[in-house]
Coordinates of C-alpha atoms and ligand atoms in Angstrom, one line a residue:
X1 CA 29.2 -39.7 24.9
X2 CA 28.3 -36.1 25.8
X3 CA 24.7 -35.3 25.3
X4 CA 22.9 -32.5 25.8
X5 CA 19.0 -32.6 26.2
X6 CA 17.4 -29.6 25.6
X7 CA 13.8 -29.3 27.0
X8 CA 11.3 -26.9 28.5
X9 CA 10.3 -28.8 31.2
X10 CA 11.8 -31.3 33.4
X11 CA 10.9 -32.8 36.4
X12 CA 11.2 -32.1 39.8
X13 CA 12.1 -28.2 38.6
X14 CA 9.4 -27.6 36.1
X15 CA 6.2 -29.2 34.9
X16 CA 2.8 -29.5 33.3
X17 CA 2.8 -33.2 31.2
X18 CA 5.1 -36.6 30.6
X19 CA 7.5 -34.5 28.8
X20 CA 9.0 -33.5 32.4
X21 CA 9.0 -37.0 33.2
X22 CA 10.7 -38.0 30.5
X23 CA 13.6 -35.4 30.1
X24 CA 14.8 -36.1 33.6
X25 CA 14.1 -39.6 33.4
X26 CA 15.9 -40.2 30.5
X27 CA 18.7 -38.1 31.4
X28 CA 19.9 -39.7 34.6
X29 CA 19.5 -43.0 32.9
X30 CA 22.1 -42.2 30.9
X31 CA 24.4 -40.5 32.9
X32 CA 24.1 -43.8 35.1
X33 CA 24.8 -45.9 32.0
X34 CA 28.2 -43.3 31.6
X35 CA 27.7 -40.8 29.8
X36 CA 28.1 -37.2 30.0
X37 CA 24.7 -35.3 30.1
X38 CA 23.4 -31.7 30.4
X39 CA 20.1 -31.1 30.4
X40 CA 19.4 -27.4 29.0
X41 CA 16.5 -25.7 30.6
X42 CA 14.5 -22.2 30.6
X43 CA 14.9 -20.5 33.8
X44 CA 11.2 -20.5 35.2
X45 CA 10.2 -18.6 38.5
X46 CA 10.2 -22.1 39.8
X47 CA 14.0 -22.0 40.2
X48 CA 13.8 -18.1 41.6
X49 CA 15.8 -18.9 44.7
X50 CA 19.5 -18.6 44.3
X51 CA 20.0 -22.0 46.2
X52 CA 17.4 -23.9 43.5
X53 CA 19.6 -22.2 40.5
X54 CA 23.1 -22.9 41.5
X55 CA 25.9 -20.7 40.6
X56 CA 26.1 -18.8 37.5
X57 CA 28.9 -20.3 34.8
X58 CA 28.7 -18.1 31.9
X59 CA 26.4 -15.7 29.9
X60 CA 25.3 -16.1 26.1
X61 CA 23.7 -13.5 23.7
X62 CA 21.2 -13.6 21.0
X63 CA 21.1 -11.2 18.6
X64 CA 17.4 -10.2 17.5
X65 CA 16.6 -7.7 14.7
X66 CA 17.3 -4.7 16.5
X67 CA 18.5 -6.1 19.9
X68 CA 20.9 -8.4 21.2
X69 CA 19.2 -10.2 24.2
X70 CA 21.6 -11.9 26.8
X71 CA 21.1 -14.3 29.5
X72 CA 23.5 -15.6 32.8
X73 CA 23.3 -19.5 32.4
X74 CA 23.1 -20.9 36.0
X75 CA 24.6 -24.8 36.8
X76 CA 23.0 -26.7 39.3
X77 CA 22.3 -30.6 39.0
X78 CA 18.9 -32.8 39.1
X79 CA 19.2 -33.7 42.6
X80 CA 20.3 -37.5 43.3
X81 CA 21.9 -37.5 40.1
X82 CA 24.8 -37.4 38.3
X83 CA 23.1 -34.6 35.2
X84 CA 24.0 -31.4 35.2
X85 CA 21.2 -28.8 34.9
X86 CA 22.1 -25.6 32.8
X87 CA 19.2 -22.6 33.5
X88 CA 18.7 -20.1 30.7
X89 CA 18.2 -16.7 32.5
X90 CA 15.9 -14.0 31.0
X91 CA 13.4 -12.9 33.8
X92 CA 11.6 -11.1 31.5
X93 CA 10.6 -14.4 29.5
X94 CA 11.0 -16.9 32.3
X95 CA 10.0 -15.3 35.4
X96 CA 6.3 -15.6 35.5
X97 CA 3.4 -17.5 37.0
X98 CA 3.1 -20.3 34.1
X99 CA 5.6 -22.2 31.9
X100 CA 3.3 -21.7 28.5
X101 CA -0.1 -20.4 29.4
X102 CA -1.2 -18.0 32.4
X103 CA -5.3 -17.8 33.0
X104 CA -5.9 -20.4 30.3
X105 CA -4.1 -18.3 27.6
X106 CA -1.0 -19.1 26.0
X107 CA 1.6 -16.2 26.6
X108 CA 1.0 -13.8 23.2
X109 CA 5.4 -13.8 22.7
X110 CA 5.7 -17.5 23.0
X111 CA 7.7 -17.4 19.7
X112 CA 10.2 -14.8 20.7
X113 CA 10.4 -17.1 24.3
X114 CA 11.4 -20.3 23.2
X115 CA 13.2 -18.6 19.4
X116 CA 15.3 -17.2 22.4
X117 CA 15.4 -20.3 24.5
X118 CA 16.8 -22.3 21.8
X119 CA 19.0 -19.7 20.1
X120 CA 20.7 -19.7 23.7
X121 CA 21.0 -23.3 24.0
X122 CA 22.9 -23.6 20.8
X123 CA 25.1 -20.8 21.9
X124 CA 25.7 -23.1 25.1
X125 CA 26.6 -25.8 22.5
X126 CA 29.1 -23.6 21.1
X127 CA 31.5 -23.0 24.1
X128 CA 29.5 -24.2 28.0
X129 CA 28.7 -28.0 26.9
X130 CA 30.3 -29.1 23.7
X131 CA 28.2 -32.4 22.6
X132 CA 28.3 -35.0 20.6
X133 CA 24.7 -35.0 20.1
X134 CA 22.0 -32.5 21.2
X135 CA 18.5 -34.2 22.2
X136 CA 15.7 -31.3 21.2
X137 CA 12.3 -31.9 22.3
X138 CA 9.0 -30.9 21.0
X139 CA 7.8 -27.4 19.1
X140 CA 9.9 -25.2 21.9
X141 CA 13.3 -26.8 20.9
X142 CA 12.7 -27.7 17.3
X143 CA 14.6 -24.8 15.8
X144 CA 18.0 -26.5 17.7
X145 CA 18.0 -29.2 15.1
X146 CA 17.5 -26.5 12.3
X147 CA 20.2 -24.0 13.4
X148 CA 22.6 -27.2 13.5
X149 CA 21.3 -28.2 10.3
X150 CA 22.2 -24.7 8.8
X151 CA 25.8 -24.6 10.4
X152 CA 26.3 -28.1 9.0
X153 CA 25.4 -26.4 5.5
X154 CA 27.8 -23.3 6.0
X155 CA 30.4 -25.5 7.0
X156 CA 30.4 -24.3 11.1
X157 CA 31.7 -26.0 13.3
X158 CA 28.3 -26.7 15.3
X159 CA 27.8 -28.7 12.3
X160 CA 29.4 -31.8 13.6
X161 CA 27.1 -32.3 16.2
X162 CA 24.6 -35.4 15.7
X163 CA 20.8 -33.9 16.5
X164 CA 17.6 -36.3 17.9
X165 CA 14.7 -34.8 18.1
X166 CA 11.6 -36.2 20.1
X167 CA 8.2 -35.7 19.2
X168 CA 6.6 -36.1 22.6
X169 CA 2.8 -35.1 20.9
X170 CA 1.8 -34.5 17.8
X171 CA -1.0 -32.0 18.4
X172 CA 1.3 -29.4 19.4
X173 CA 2.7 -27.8 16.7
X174 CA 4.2 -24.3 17.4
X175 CA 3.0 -22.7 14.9
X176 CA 3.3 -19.2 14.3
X177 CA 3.1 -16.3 11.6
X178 CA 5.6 -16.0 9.3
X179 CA 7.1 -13.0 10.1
X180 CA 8.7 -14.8 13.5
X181 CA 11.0 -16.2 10.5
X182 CA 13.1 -13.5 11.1
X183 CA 13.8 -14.2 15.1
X184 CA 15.0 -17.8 14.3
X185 CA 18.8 -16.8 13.3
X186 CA 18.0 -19.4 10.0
X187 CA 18.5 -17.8 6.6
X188 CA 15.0 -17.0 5.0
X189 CA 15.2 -20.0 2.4
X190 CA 14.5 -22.6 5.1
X191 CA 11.2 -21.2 5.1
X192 CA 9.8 -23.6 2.8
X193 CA 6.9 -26.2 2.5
X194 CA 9.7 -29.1 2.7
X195 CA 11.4 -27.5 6.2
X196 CA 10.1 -24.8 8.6
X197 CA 6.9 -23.6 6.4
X198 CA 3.6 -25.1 7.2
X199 CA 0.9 -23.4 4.8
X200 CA 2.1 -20.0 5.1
X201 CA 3.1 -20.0 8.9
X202 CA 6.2 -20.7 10.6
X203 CA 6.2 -24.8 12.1
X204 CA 8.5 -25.6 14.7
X205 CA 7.8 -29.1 15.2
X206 CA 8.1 -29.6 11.8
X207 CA 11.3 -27.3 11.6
X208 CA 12.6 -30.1 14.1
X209 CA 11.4 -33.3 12.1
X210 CA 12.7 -32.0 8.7
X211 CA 16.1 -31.2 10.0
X212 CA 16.9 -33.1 13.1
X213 CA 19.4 -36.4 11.7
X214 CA 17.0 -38.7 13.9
X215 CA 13.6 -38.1 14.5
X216 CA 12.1 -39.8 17.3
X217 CA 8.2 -40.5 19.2
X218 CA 7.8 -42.0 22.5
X219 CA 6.2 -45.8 21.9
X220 CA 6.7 -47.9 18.8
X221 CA 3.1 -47.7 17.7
X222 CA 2.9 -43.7 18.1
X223 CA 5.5 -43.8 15.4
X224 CA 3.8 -45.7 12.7
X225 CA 0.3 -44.0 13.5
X226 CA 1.5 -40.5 13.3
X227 CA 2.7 -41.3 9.5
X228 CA -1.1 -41.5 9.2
X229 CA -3.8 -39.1 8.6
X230 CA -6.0 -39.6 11.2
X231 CA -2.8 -39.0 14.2
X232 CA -0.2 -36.7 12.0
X233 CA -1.8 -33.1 12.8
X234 CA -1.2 -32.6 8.9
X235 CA 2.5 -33.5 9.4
X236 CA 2.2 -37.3 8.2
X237 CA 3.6 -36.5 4.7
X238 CA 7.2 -34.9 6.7
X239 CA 7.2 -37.8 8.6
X240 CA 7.2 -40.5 6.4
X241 CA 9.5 -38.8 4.0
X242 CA 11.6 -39.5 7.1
X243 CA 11.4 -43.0 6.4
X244 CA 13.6 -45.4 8.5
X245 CA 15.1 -42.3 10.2
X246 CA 11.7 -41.9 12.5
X247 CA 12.3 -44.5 15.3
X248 CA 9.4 -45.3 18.3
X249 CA 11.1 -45.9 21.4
X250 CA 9.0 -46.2 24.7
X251 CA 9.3 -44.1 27.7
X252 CA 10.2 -45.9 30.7
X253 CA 9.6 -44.5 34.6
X254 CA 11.5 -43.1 37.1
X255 CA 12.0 -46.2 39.3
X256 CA 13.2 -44.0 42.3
X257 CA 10.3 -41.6 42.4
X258 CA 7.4 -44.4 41.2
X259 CA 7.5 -47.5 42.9
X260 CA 5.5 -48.6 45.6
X261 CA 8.7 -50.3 47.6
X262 CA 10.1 -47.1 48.5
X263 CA 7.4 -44.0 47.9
X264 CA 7.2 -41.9 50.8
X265 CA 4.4 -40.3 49.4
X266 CA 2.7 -43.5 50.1
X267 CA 1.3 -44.4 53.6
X268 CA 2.5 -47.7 53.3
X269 CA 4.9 -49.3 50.8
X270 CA 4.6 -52.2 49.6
X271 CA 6.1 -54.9 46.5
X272 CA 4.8 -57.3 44.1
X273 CA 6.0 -60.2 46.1
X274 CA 3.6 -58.7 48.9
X275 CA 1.3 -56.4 48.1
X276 CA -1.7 -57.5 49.4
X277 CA -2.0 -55.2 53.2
X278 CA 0.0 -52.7 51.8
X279 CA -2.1 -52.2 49.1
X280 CA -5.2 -52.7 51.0
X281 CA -3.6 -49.9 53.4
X282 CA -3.4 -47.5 50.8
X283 CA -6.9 -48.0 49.4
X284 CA -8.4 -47.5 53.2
X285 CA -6.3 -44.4 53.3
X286 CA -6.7 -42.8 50.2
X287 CA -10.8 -43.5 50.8
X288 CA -10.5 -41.7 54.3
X289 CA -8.4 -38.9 52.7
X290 CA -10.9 -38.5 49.7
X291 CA -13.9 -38.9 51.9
X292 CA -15.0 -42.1 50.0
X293 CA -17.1 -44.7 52.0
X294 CA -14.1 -46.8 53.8
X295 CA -15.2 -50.3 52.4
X296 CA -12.5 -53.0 50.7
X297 CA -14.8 -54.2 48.5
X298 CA -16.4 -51.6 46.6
X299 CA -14.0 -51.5 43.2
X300 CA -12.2 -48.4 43.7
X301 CA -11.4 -46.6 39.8
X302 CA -8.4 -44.1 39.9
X303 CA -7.7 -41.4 37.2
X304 CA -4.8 -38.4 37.1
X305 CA -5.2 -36.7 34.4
X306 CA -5.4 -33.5 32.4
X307 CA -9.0 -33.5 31.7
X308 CA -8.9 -32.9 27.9
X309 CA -11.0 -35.0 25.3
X310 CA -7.3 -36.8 24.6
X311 CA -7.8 -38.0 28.2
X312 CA -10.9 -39.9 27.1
X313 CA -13.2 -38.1 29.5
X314 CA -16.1 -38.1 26.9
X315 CA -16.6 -42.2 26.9
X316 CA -16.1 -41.9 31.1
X317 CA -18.3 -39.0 31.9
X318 CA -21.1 -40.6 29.0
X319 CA -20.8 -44.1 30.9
X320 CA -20.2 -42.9 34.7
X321 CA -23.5 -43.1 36.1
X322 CA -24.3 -46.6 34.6
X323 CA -20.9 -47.9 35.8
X324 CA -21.7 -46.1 38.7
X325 CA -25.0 -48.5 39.2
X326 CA -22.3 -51.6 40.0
X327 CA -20.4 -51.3 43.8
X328 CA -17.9 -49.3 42.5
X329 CA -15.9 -45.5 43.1
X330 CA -14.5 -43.2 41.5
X331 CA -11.0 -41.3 42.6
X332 CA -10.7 -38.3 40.0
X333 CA -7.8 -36.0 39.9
X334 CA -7.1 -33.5 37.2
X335 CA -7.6 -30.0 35.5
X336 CA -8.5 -28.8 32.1
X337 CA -11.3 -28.0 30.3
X338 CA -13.4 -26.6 32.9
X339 CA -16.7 -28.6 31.2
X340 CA -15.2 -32.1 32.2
X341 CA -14.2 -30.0 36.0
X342 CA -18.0 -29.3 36.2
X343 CA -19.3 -32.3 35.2
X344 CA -16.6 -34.5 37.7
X345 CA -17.0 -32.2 40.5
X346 CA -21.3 -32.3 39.8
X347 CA -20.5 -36.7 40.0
X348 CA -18.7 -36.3 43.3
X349 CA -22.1 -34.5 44.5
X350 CA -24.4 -36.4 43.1
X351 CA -22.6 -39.7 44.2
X352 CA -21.2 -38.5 47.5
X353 CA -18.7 -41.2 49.2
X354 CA -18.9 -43.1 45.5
X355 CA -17.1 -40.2 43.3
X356 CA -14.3 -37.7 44.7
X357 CA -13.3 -35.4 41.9
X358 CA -10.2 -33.6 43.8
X359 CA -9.6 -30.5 40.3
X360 CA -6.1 -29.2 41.2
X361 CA -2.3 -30.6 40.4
X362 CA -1.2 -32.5 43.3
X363 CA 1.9 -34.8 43.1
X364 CA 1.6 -36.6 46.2
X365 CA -2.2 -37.7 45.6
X366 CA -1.3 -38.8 42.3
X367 CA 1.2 -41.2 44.0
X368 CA -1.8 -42.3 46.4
X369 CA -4.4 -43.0 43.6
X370 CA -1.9 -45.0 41.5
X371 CA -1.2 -46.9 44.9
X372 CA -4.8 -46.6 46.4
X373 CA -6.8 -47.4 43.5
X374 CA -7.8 -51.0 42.4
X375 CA -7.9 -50.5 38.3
X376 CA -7.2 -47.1 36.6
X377 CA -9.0 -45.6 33.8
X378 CA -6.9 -44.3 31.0
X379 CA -9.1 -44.7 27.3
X380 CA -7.6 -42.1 25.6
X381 CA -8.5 -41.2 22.3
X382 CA -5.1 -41.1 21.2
X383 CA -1.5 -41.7 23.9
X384 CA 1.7 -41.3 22.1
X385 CA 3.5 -43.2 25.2
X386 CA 1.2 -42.5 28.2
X387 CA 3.1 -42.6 31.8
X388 CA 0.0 -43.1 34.1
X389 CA -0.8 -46.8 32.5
X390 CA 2.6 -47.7 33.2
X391 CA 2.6 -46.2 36.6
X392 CA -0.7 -48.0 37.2
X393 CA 1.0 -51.1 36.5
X394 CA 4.2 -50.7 38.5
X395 CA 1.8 -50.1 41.6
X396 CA -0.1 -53.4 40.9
X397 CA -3.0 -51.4 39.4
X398 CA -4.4 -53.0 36.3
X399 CA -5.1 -50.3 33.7
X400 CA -7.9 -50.0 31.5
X401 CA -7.3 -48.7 27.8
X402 CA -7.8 -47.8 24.5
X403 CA -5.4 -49.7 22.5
X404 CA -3.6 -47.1 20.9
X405 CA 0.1 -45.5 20.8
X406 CA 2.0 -46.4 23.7
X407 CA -1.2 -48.1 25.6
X408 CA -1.4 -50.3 23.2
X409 CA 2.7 -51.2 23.8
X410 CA 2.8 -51.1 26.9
X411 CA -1.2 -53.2 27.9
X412 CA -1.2 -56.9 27.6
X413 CA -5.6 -57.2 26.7
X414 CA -6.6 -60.1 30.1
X415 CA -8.1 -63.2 28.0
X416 CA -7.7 -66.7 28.8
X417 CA -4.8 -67.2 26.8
X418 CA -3.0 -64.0 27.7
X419 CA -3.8 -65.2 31.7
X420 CA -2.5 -68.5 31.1
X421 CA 0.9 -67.6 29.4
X422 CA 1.5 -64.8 32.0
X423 CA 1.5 -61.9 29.6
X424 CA -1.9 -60.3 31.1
X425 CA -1.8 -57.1 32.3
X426 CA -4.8 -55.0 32.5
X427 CA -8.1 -54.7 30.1
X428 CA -7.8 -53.2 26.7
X429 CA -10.4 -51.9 23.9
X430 CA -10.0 -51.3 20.2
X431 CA -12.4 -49.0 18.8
X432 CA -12.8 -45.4 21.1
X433 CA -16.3 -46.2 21.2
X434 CA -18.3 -45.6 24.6
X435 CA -20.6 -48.9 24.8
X436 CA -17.2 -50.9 23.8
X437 CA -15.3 -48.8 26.8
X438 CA -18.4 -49.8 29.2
X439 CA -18.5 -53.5 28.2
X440 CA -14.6 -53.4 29.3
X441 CA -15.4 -51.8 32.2
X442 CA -17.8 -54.6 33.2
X443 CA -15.3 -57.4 32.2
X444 CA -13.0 -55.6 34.8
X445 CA -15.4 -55.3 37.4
X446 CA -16.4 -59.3 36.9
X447 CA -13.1 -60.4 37.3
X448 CA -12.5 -57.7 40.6
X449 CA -15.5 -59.1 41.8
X450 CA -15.7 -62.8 41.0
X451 CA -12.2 -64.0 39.8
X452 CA -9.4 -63.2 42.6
X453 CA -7.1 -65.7 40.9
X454 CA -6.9 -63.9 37.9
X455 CA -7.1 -60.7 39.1
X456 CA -4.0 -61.3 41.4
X457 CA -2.3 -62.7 38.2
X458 CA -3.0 -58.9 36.5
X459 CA -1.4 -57.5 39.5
X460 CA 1.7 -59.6 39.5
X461 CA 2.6 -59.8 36.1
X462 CA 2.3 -55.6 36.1
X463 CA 4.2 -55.1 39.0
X464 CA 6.9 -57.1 37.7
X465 CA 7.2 -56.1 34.4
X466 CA 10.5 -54.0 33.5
X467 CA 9.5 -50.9 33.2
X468 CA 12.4 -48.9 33.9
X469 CA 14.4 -46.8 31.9
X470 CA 17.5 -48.8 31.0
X471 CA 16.2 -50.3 28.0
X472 CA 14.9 -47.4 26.3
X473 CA 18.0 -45.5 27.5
X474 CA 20.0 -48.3 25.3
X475 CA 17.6 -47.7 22.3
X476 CA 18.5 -43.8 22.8
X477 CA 22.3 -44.4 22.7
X478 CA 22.2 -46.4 19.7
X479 CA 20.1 -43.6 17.8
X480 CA 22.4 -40.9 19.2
X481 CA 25.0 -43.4 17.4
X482 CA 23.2 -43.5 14.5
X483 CA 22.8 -39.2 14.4
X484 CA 26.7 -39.3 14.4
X485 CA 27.5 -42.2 12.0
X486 CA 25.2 -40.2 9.7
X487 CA 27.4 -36.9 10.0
X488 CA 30.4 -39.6 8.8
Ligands
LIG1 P1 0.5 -36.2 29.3 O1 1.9 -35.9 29.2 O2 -0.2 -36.3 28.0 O3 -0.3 -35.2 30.2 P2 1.2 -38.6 30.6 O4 0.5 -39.8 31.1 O5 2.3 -39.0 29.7 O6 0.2 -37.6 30.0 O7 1.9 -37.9 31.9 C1 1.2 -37.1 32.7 C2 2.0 -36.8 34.0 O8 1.4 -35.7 34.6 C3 2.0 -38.0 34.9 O9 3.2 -38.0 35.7 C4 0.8 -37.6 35.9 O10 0.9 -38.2 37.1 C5 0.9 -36.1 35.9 N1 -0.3 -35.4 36.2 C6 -1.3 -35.1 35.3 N2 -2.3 -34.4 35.9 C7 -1.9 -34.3 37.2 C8 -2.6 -33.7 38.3 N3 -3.7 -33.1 38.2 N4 -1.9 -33.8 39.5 C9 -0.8 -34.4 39.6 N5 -0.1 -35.0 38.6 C10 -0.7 -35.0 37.4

């Protein structure tokens, strides 16, 4: 199959959240599994360096009201891999200092960037890569799915490509005022409630779930909560009309880039069938390199993070100074909202060699804390798939977490039963209620602390649960298939 993906992030060229996990990911599990795959991406300052972009392989034009705005597409690949990487040119959209949002503001032409972005992808589509399918992702590539939708209407021949679109979270919705309607290349009457129209304003993510043949969110659970209320951002009602064409499918990992058998980030690797020094290494080093008192036994809590109220830093900042009371620590890393910065960086002062709050994006301690860290703290109020819980559990760090979205798929809750049947995997909590967060917390640090046997079963059974990307990349194929049976 040819596929294209079409994403505005992707890792290791560009990112700020899972989505750059995921396209990447994704995409060289497929091209492993055979098939053909270009991932279509902006052109970011990141790639500035004519090595990083490759060699240019073609140009494509947008016309605009009142300008036609053209960009050299670049090839390079995703290194180690068999996908091809296509770069979408414009310095004046792409060449800056952030991907979305520069000094905590979003960029004011965000629209016209990613109207463009997509518009140029599609002409890619048209003549660069030819696909069977296009994979869009999120608000900045949901009007791909619409413009195919329209030249399936008008009887183009763009119209025979099958469209998935991947809703990697639903608070994001891309909306903007109506008058943008007119960069989008769609005729005005898809500006209505059932398409691109969200009470008055232009709605890109749900431009992409009305129109895309397959519609699909990144766990299982994510997919059935999001038809709800309480998760659907106002867009439940579009997704359930979707019915059975709105498919969960859970994000696997990069097995090349996380695992503790071969992470050179890591100052000692280790694997599930012997973890025990390496991982006892790690935790010594990632103390000394955190300033952390160097002792085994104190219980050492990880957390990478954006450091948003999604993140669940409410029920750990309420709770930290009780849990604080038990011989524990705290390894913190993450930015965000700068009152959850103040109050981590005040906990690393007031608790100095219990808490280290390190605010700052830093791939390689991420890897560390994962590897370093004895349990990991990820209660977040809502997770559509979550990567750290499952990174946590590939590095034989047992994860605690609100049971929802894809923490909820991807947790097994440690009870006797789930111990003695080998399904345990880390310590989960239904309500997002702090007191029930602390009393899991304290069933964590009594098992740490006075039940190795079980806690060594939590490892294991993590470490060696499949948590790569095959199997989702098989559920992908078969809803590509799907997207292209439906076009008949
Ligand atoms: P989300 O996409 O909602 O931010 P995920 O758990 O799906 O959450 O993915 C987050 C990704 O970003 C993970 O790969 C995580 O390691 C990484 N990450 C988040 N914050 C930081 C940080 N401050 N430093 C390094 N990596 C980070």
């Amino acid at each position: 199959m040819r596929i294209m993906m079409v994403a505005s992030e992707a890792v290791p060229l560009a990112k700020t959240g899972g989505l750059a996990d995921v396209s990447t990911g994704l995409s060289k599990a497929l091209a492993d599994a055979g098939h053909e795959v270009a991932l279509v991406l902006p052109c970011y300052r990141q790639f500035i360096s004519e090595a990083d972009r490759g060699t240019v392989v073609g140009e494509v034009q947008v016309s605009f009201p009142g300008a036609v705005i053209n960009a050299e597409v670049y090839e390079t690949t995703i290194p180690e891999s068999k996908v091809k990487v296509l770069l979408i040119d414009r310095p004046s959209f792409f060449d800056r200092e952030g991907l979305y949002v520069e000094d905590g503001h979003d960029y004011g032409d965000n629209a016209e960037r990613f109207l463009f972005f997509s518009r140029a992808a599609v002409e890619v589509a048209k003549s660069l890569f030819v696909p069977d399918v296009i994979h869009a992702n999120d608000w900045q590539t949901g009007l791909v799915p619409a413009l195919i939708f329209q030249a399936r209407e008008n009887g183009e021949p763009l119209g025979s490509i099958g469209t998935t679109f991947t809703i990697h979270n639903m608070a994001f919705h891309g909306e903007f005022p109506s008058l943008q309607m007119t960069n989008t290349g769609l005729d005005s009457e898809y500006f209505n409630w059932e398409q691109l129209e969200y009470f008055g304003k232009l709605n890109l993510l749900k431009g992409g779930i009305a129109t895309a043949d397959k519609v699909t969110t990144v766990s299982p659970t994510y997919a059935t909560e999001i038809c709800q209320p309480e998760y659907g951002y106002g867009l439940d009602p579009a997704l359930e009309h979707r019915g059975t064409d709105l498919v969960g499918i859970l994000n696997g990992v990069d097995m090349n880039v996380w695992n503790p058998a071969v992470d050179s980030k890591l100052p000692e690797q280790y694997t599930a069938q012997n973890y025990s020094a390496g991982k006892s290494a790690c935790k010594s080093a990632l103390q000394q390199e955190l300033g952390l008192h160097e002792n085994p036994d104190a219980m050492l809590f990880g957390l990478v993070s954006r450091l948003t109220d999604q993140k669940g830093l409410d029920l750990i900042t309420q709770k930290a100074i009780q849990i604080l009371g038990a011989d524990v620590q705290f390894a913190f890393l993450g930015t965000g909202d700068s009152r959850y910065e103040t109050i981590l960086s005040d906990l690393q002062q007031a608790y100095p060699g219990k808490v280290a709050a390190v605010i700052g994006f830093d791939d390689g301690l991420a890897h560390r804390i994962e590897a370093g860290s004895d349990a990991y703290f990820m209660p977040s109020r809502f997770e559509p798939c979550g990567l750290n819980q499952q990174y946590s559990l590939i590095y034989g760090t047992p994860p605690l977490v609100h049971a929802v979205g894809g923490l909820a798929d991807s947790v097994v809750d440690a009870n006797r039963h789930t111990l003695d049947n080998g399904t345990a995997t880390g310590f989960t909590f239904s309500n997002y209620d702090a007191d029930l967060f602390l009393e899991t917390v304290w069933r964590s640090v009594g098992m740490f602390q006075h039940h190795k046997d079980d806690w060594n079963k939590l490892v294991t059974n993590g470490m060696t649960r499949d948590s790569s990307w095959n199997r989702s990349a098989q559920e992908y194929v078969d809803v590509y298939q799907s997207a292209i049976e439906k076009l008949g």
